[in-house]
Tab-separated table of C-alpha atoms in Angstrom:
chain	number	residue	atom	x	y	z
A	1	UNK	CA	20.977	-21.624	-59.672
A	2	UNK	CA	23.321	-22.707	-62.320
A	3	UNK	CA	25.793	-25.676	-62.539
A	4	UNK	CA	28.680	-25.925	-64.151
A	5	UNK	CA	28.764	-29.197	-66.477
A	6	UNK	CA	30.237	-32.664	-64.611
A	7	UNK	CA	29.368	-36.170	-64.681
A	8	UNK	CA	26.129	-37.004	-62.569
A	9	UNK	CA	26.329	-37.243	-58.794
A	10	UNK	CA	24.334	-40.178	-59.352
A	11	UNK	CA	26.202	-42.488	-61.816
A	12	UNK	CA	28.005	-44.645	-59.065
A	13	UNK	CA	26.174	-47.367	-57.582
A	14	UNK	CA	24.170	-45.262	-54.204
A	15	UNK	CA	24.848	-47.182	-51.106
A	16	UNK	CA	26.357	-46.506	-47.330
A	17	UNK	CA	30.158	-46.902	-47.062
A	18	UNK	CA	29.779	-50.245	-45.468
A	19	UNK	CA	26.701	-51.472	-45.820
A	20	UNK	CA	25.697	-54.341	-43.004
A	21	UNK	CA	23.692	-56.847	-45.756
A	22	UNK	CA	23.942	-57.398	-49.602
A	23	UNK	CA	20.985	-57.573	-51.811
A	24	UNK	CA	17.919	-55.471	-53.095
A	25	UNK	CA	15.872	-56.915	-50.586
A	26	UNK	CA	17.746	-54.525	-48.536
A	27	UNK	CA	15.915	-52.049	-45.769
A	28	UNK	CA	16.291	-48.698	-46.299
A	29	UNK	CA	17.906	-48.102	-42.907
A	30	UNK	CA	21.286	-49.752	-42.106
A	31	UNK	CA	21.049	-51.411	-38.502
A	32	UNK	CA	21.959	-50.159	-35.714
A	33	UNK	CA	25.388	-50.886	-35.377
A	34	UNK	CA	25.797	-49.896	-31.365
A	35	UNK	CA	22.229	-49.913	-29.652
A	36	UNK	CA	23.676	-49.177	-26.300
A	37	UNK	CA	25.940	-45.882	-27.857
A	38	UNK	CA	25.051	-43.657	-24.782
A	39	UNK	CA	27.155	-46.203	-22.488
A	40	UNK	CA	30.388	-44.730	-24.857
A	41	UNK	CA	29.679	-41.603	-25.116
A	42	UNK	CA	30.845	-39.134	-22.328
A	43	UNK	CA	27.449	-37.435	-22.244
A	44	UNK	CA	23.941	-38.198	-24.144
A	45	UNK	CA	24.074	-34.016	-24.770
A	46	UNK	CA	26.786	-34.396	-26.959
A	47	UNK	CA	25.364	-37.181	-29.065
A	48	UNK	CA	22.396	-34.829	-30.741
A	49	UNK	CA	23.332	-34.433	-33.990
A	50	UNK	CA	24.050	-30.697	-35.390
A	51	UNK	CA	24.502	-29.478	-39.087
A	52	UNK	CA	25.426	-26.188	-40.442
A	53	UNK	CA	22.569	-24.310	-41.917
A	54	UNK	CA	24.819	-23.022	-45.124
A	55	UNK	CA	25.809	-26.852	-46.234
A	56	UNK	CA	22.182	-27.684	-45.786
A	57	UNK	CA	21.154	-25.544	-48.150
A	58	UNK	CA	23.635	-25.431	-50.856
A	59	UNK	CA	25.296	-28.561	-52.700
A	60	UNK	CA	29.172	-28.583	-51.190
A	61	UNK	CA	29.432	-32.250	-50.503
A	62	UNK	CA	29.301	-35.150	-53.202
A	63	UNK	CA	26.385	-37.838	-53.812
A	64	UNK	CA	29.245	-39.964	-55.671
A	65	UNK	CA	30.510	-43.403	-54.697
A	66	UNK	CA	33.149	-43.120	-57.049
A	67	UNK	CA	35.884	-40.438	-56.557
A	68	UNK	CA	34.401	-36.712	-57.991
A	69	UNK	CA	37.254	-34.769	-59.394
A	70	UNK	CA	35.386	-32.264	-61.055
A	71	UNK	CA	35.617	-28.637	-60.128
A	72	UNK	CA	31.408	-27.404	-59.524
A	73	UNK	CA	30.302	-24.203	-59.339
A	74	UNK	CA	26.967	-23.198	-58.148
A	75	UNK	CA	25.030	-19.959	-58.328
A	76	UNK	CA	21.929	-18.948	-56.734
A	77	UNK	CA	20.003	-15.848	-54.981
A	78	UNK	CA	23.221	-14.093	-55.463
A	79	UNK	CA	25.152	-16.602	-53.836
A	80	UNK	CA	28.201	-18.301	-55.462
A	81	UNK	CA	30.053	-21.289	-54.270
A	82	UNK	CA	32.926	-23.393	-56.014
A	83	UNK	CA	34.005	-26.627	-54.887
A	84	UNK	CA	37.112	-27.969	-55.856
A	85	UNK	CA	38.850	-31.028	-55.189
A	86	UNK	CA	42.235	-32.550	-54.089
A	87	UNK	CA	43.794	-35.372	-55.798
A	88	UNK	CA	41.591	-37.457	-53.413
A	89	UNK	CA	38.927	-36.066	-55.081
A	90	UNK	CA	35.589	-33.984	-53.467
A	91	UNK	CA	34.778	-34.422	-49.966
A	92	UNK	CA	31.640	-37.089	-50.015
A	93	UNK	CA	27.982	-36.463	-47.805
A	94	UNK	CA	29.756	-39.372	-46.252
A	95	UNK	CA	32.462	-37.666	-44.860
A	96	UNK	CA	30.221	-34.944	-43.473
A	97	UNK	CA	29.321	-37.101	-40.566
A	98	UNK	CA	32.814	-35.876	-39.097
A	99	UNK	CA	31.662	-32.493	-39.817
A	100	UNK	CA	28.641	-33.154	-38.281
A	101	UNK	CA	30.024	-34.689	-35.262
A	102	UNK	CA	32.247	-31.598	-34.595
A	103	UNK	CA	29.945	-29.475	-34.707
A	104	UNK	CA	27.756	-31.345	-32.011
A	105	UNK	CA	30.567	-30.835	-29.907
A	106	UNK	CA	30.793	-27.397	-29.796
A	107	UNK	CA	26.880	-27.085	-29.357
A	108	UNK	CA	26.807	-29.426	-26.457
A	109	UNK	CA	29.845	-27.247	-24.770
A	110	UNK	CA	27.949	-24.109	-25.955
A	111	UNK	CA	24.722	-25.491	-23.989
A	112	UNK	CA	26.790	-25.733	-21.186
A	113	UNK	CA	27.056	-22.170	-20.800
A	114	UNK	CA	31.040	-22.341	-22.458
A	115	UNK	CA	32.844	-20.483	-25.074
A	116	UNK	CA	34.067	-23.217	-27.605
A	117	UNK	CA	37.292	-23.220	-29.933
A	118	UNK	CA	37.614	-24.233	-33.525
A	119	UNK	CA	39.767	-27.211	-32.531
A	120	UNK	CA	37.905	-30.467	-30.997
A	121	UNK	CA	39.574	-32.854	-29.452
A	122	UNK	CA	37.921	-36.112	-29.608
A	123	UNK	CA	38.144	-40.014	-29.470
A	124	UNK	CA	38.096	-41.623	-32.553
A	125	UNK	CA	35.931	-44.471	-31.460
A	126	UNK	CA	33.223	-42.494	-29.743
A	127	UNK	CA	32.814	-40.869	-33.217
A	128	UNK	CA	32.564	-44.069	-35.669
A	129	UNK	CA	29.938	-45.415	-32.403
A	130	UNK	CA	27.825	-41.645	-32.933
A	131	UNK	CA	27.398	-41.573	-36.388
A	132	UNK	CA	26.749	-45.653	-36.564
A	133	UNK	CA	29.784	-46.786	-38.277
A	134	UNK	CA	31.878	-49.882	-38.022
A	135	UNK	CA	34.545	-49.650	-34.884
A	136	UNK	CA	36.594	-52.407	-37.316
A	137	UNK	CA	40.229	-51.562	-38.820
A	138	UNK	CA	38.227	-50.658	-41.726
A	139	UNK	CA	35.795	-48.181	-40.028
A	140	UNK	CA	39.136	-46.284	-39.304
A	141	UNK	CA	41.151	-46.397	-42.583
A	142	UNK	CA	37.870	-45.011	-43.565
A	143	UNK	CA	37.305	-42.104	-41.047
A	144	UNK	CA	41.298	-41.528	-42.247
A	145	UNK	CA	39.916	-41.268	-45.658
A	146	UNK	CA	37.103	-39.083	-44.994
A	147	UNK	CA	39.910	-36.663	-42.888
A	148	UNK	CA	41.966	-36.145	-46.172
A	149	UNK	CA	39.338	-35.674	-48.451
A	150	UNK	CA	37.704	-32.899	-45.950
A	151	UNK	CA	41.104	-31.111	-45.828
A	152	UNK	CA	41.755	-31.470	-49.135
A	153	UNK	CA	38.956	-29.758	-50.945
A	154	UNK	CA	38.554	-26.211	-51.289
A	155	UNK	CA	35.653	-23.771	-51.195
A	156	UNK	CA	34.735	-20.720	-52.513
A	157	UNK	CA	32.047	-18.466	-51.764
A	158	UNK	CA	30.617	-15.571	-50.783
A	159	UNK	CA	27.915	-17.194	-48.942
A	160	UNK	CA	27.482	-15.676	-45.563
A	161	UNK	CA	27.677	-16.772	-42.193
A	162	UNK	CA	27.368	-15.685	-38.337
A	163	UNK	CA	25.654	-12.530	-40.649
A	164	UNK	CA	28.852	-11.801	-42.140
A	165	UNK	CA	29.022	-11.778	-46.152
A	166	UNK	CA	32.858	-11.596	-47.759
A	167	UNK	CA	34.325	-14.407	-50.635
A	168	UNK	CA	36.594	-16.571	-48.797
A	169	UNK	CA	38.768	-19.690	-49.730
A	170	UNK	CA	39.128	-22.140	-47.130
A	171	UNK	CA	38.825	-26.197	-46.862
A	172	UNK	CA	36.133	-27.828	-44.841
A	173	UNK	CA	38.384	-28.057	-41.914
A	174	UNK	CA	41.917	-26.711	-41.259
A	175	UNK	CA	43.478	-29.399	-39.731
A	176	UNK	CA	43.471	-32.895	-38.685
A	177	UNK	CA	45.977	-34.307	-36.251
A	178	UNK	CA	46.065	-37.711	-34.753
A	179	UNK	CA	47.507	-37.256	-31.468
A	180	UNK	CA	47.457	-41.066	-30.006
A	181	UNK	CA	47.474	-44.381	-31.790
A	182	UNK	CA	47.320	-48.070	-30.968
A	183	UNK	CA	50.191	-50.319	-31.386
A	184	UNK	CA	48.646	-51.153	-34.638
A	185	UNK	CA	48.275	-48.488	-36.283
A	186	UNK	CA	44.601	-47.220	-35.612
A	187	UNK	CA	43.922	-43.558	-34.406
A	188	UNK	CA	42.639	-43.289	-30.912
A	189	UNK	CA	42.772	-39.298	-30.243
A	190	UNK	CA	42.214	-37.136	-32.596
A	191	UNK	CA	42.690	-32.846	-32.812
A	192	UNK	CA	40.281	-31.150	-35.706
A	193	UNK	CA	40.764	-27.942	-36.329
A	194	UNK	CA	37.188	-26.806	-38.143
A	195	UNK	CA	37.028	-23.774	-41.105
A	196	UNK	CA	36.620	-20.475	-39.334
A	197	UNK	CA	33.314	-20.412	-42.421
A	198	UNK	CA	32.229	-23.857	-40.114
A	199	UNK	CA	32.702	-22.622	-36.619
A	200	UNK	CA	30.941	-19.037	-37.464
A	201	UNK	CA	27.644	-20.728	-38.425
A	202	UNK	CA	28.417	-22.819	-35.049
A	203	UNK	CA	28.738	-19.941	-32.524
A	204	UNK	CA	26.184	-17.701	-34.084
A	205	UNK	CA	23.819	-20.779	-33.987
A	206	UNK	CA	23.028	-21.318	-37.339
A	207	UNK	CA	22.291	-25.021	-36.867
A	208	UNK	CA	20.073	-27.432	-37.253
A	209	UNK	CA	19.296	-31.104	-35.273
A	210	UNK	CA	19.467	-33.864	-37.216
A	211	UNK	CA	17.633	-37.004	-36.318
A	212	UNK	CA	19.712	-39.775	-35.412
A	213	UNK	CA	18.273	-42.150	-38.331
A	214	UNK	CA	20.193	-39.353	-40.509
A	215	UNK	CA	22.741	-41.898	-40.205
A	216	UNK	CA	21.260	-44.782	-40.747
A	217	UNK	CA	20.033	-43.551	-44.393
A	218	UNK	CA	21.948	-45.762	-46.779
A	219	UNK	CA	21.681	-43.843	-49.899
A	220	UNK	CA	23.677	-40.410	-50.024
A	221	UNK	CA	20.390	-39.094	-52.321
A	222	UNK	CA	18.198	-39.622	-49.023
A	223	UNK	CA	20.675	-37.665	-46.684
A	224	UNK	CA	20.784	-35.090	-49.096
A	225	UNK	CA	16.866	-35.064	-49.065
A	226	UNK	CA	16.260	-34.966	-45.555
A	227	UNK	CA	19.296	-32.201	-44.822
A	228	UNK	CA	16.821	-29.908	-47.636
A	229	UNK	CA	13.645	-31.135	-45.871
A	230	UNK	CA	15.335	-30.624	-42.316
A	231	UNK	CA	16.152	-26.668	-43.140
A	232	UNK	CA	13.210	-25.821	-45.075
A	233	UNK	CA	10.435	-27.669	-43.682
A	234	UNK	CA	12.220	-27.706	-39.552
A	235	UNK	CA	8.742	-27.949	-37.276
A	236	UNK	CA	6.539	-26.979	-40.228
A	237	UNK	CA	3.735	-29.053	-40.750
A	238	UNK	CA	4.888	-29.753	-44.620
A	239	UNK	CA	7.079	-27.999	-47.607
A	240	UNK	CA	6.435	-28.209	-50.967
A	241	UNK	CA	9.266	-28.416	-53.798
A	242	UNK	CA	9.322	-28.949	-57.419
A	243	UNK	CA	11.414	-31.608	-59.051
A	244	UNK	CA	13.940	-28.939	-61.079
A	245	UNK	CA	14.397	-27.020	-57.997
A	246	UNK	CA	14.844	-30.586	-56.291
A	247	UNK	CA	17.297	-31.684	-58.354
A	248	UNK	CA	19.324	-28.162	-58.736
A	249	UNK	CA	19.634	-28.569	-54.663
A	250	UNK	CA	21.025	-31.786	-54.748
A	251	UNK	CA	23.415	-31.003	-56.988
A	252	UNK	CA	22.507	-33.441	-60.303
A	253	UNK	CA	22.977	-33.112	-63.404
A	254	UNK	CA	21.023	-36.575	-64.256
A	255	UNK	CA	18.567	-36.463	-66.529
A	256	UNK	CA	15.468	-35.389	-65.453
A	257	UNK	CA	13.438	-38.474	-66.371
A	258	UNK	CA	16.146	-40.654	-64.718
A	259	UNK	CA	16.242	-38.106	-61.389
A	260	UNK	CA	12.493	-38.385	-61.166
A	261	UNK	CA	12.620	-42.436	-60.790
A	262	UNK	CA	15.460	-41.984	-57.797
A	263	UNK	CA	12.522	-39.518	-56.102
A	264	UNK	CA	9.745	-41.977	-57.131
A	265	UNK	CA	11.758	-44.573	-55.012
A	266	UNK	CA	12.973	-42.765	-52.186
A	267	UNK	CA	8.936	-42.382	-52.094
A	268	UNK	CA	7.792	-45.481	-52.568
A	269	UNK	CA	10.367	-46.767	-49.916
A	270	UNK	CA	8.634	-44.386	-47.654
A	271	UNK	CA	5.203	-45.354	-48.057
A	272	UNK	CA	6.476	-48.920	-47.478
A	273	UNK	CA	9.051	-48.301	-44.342
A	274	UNK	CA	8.287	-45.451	-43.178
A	275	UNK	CA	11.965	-44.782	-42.985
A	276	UNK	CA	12.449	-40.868	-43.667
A	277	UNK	CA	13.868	-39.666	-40.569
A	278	UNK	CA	11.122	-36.884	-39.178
A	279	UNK	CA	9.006	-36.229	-42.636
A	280	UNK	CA	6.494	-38.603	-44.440
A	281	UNK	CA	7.765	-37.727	-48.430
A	282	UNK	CA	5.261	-38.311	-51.673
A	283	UNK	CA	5.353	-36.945	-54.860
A	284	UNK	CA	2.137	-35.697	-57.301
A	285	UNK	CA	3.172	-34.494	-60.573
A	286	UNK	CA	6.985	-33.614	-60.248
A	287	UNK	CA	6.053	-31.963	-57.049
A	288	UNK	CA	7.719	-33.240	-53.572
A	289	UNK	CA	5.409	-32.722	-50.185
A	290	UNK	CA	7.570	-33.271	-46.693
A	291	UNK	CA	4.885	-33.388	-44.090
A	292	UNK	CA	6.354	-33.218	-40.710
A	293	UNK	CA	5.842	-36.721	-38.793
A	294	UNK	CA	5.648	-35.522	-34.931
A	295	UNK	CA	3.544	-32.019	-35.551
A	296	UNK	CA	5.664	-29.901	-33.687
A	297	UNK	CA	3.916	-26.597	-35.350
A	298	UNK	CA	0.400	-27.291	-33.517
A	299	UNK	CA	2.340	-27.836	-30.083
A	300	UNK	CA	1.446	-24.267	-27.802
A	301	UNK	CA	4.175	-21.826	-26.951
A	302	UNK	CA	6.033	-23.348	-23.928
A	303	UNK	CA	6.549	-19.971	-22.742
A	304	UNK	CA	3.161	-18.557	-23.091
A	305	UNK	CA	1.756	-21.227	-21.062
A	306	UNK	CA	4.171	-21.681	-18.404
A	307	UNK	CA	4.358	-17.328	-18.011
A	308	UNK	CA	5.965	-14.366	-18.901
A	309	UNK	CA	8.586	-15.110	-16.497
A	310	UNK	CA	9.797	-18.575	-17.748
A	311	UNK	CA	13.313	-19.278	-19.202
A	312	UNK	CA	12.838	-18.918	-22.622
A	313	UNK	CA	13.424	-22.676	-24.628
A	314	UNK	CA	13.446	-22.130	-28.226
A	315	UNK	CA	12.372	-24.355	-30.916
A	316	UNK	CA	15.765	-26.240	-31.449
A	317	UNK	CA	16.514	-26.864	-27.615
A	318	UNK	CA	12.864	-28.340	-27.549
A	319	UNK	CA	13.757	-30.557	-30.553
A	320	UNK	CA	16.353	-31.304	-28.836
A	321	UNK	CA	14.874	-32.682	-25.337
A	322	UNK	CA	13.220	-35.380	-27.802
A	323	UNK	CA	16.757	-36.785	-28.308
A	324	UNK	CA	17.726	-36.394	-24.767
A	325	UNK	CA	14.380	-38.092	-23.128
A	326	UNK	CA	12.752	-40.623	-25.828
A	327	UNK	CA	9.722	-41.403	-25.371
A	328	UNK	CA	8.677	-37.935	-23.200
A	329	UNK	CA	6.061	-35.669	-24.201
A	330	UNK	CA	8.830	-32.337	-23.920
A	331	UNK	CA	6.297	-29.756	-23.422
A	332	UNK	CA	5.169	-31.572	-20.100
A	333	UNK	CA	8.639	-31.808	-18.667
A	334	UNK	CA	8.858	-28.446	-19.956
A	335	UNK	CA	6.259	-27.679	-17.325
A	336	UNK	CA	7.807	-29.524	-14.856
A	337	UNK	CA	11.271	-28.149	-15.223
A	338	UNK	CA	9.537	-24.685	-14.938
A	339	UNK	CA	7.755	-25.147	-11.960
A	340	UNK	CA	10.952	-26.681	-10.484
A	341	UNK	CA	12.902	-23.629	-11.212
A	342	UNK	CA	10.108	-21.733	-9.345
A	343	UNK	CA	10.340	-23.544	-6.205
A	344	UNK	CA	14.297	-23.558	-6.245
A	345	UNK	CA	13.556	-19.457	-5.965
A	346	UNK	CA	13.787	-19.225	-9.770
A	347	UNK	CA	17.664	-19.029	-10.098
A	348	UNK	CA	19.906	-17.187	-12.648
A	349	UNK	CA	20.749	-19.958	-15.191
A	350	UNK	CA	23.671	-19.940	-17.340
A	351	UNK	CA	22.259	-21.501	-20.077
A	352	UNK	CA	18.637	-22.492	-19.941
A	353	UNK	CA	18.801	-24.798	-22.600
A	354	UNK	CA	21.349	-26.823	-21.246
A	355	UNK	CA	19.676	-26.610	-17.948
A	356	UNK	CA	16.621	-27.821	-19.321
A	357	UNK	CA	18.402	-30.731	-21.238
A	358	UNK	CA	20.042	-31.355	-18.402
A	359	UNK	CA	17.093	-31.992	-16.882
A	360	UNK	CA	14.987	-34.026	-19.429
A	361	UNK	CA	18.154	-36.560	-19.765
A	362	UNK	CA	18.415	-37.446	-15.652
A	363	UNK	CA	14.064	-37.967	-15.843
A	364	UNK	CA	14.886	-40.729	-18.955
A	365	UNK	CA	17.881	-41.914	-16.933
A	366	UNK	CA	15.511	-42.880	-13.793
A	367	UNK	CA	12.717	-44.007	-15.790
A	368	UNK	CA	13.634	-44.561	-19.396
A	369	UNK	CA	9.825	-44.894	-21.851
A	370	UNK	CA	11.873	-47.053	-24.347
């Protein structure tokens, strides 16, 4: 991978857009700004968090606090992407969440056995309360912020997705349009049309679930971290990476010596917090181990031990059920769910994994573990 020269990603102060409590006493996490979000959002399906599999693994959004108004290029495995800003400068990993919301959408409606479109329509508040931002006037003039700077900047590539490979120009979404607003001023219903690069990865599936403390992360160095840890490590019990490679993934152009002390904290912080959303993270001579916190490798096949014959749940979905029944052990409602379908005369489902989510939500909704 090469990088085209620019100032470092990391030269602005690193913190959340509105962080809850000054101070370096700070927690790593920001609170939890709406502890009862599942009472405002339409369904708890639609509140596991997706992410594209092709901005997980390369660099596209900005680590910068400060407007980033440099054109980047990256290069890597035969893969080239350019990302080039509007006058509002580079979309940040802040602005993702909206990205990241979308597409949760259209995975949820996909689960449901339905055949999204690019454009979701959405509430504006239901979106700040998902990815734990502030519901204030600022939380919006924000969000509007976020909108222009998606829309704005321009990529590049010839990166594939869906399994199709072709250089395309496009911006990280299409369109934006507010369609209802308060009598002040704030958006209430919102149209976003996504990038048809975006929505291929969505409908050929090439997503990923992100935990919900993804959110919560107040440095944009740690989101970047755990989006790299998320797609190469997934249910593996651990991935290794060197720093270099580290740092070429995330995009920075800091000096080594000074990029090593922002991994040595992130590290620290762990051991301390244990904050990392689904990995423990050390380092050991300028190499970075992600061990995988809930050991999701050593779990048996679902499938093999329920039979043959078994709707087939696959690795995601089963991820997945975690977020939809807290608290469960997965692979025993699994078994449950199963044996219910054979008693009901094992019926054709639509879409198992919604079926099964389905499921695993109503047993936390009669008797939630936490």
């Amino acid at each position: 991978m090469t990088i085209d020269p620019s100032p470092s990603l990391f030269d602005a102060p690193i913190a959340a857009p509105a962080p809850a409590v000054d101070g370096d006493d700070r927690t790593p996490l920001l609170p939890v700004r709406h502890p009862n979000q599942d009472l405002f959002i339409c369904d708890v399906l639609d509140a596991i968090p997706k992410d594209d599999m092709a901005s997980m693994e390369h660099p596209v959004f900005s680590l910068s606090t400060k407007p980033d108004n440099r054109t980047r290029r990256y290069e890597h495995n035969g893969n080239v992407i350019e990302i080039i800003p509007s006058g509002k400068g580079l979309a940040t990993i802040h602005d993702k969440d909206i990205l990241i919301y979308c597409i949760s959408q259209l995975v949820a409606k996909m689960n449901q056995g339905e055949q999204p479109s690019r454009t979701v329509r959405l509430q504006a508040y239901d979106m700040l309360v998902a990815t734990n931002r502030q519901t204030s006037g600022e939380g919006y003039r924000l969000m509007a912020d976020a909108l222009t700077r998606l829309r704005g900047t321009t990529v590049r590539t010839n990166i594939q997705t869906g399994g199709v490979e072709e250089t395309r120009i496009f911006g990280l979404i299409e369109e934006a349009k507010i369609t209802r607003k308060t009598f002040d001023g704030r958006m209430l219903d919102l149209e976003i049309t996504l990038s048809d690069w975006v929505y291929r990865s969505v409908i050929s599936k090439n997503v990923l679930t992100l935990h919900r403390d993804y959110f919560r992360l107040r440095k944009p160095f740690e989101r970047r971290m755990y989006e790299l840890a998320r797609k190469h490590c997934g249910v593996k019990d651990e991935w290794k990476i060197g720093l270099e490679l580290l740092q070429k993934k995330c995009g920075s152009n800091s000096p080594i010596r000074v990029f090593r002390a922002l991994v040595k904290k992130v590290c620290e912080h762990d051991a301390d917090h244990g904050h990392f959303p689904d990995y423990a993270v050390t380092m050991d001579d300028d190499v970075i181990l992600f061990r995988n916190r809930s050991g999701l490798k050593s779990k048996p096949d679902p499938v093999a031990s329920a039979g043959d014959d078994a709707p087939y749940i696959d690795p995601e979905t089963m991820h997945d059920a975690k977020t939809a029944a807290p608290g469960y052990d997965v692979y025993a409602l699994y078994d449950e769910w199963v044996s219910w379908w054979h008693d009901m005369g094992k019926p054709e489902l639509k879409s198992p994994a919604g079926a099964f989510l389905g499921f695993c939500k109503k047993r936390h909704e009669r008797k939630p573990l936490r």
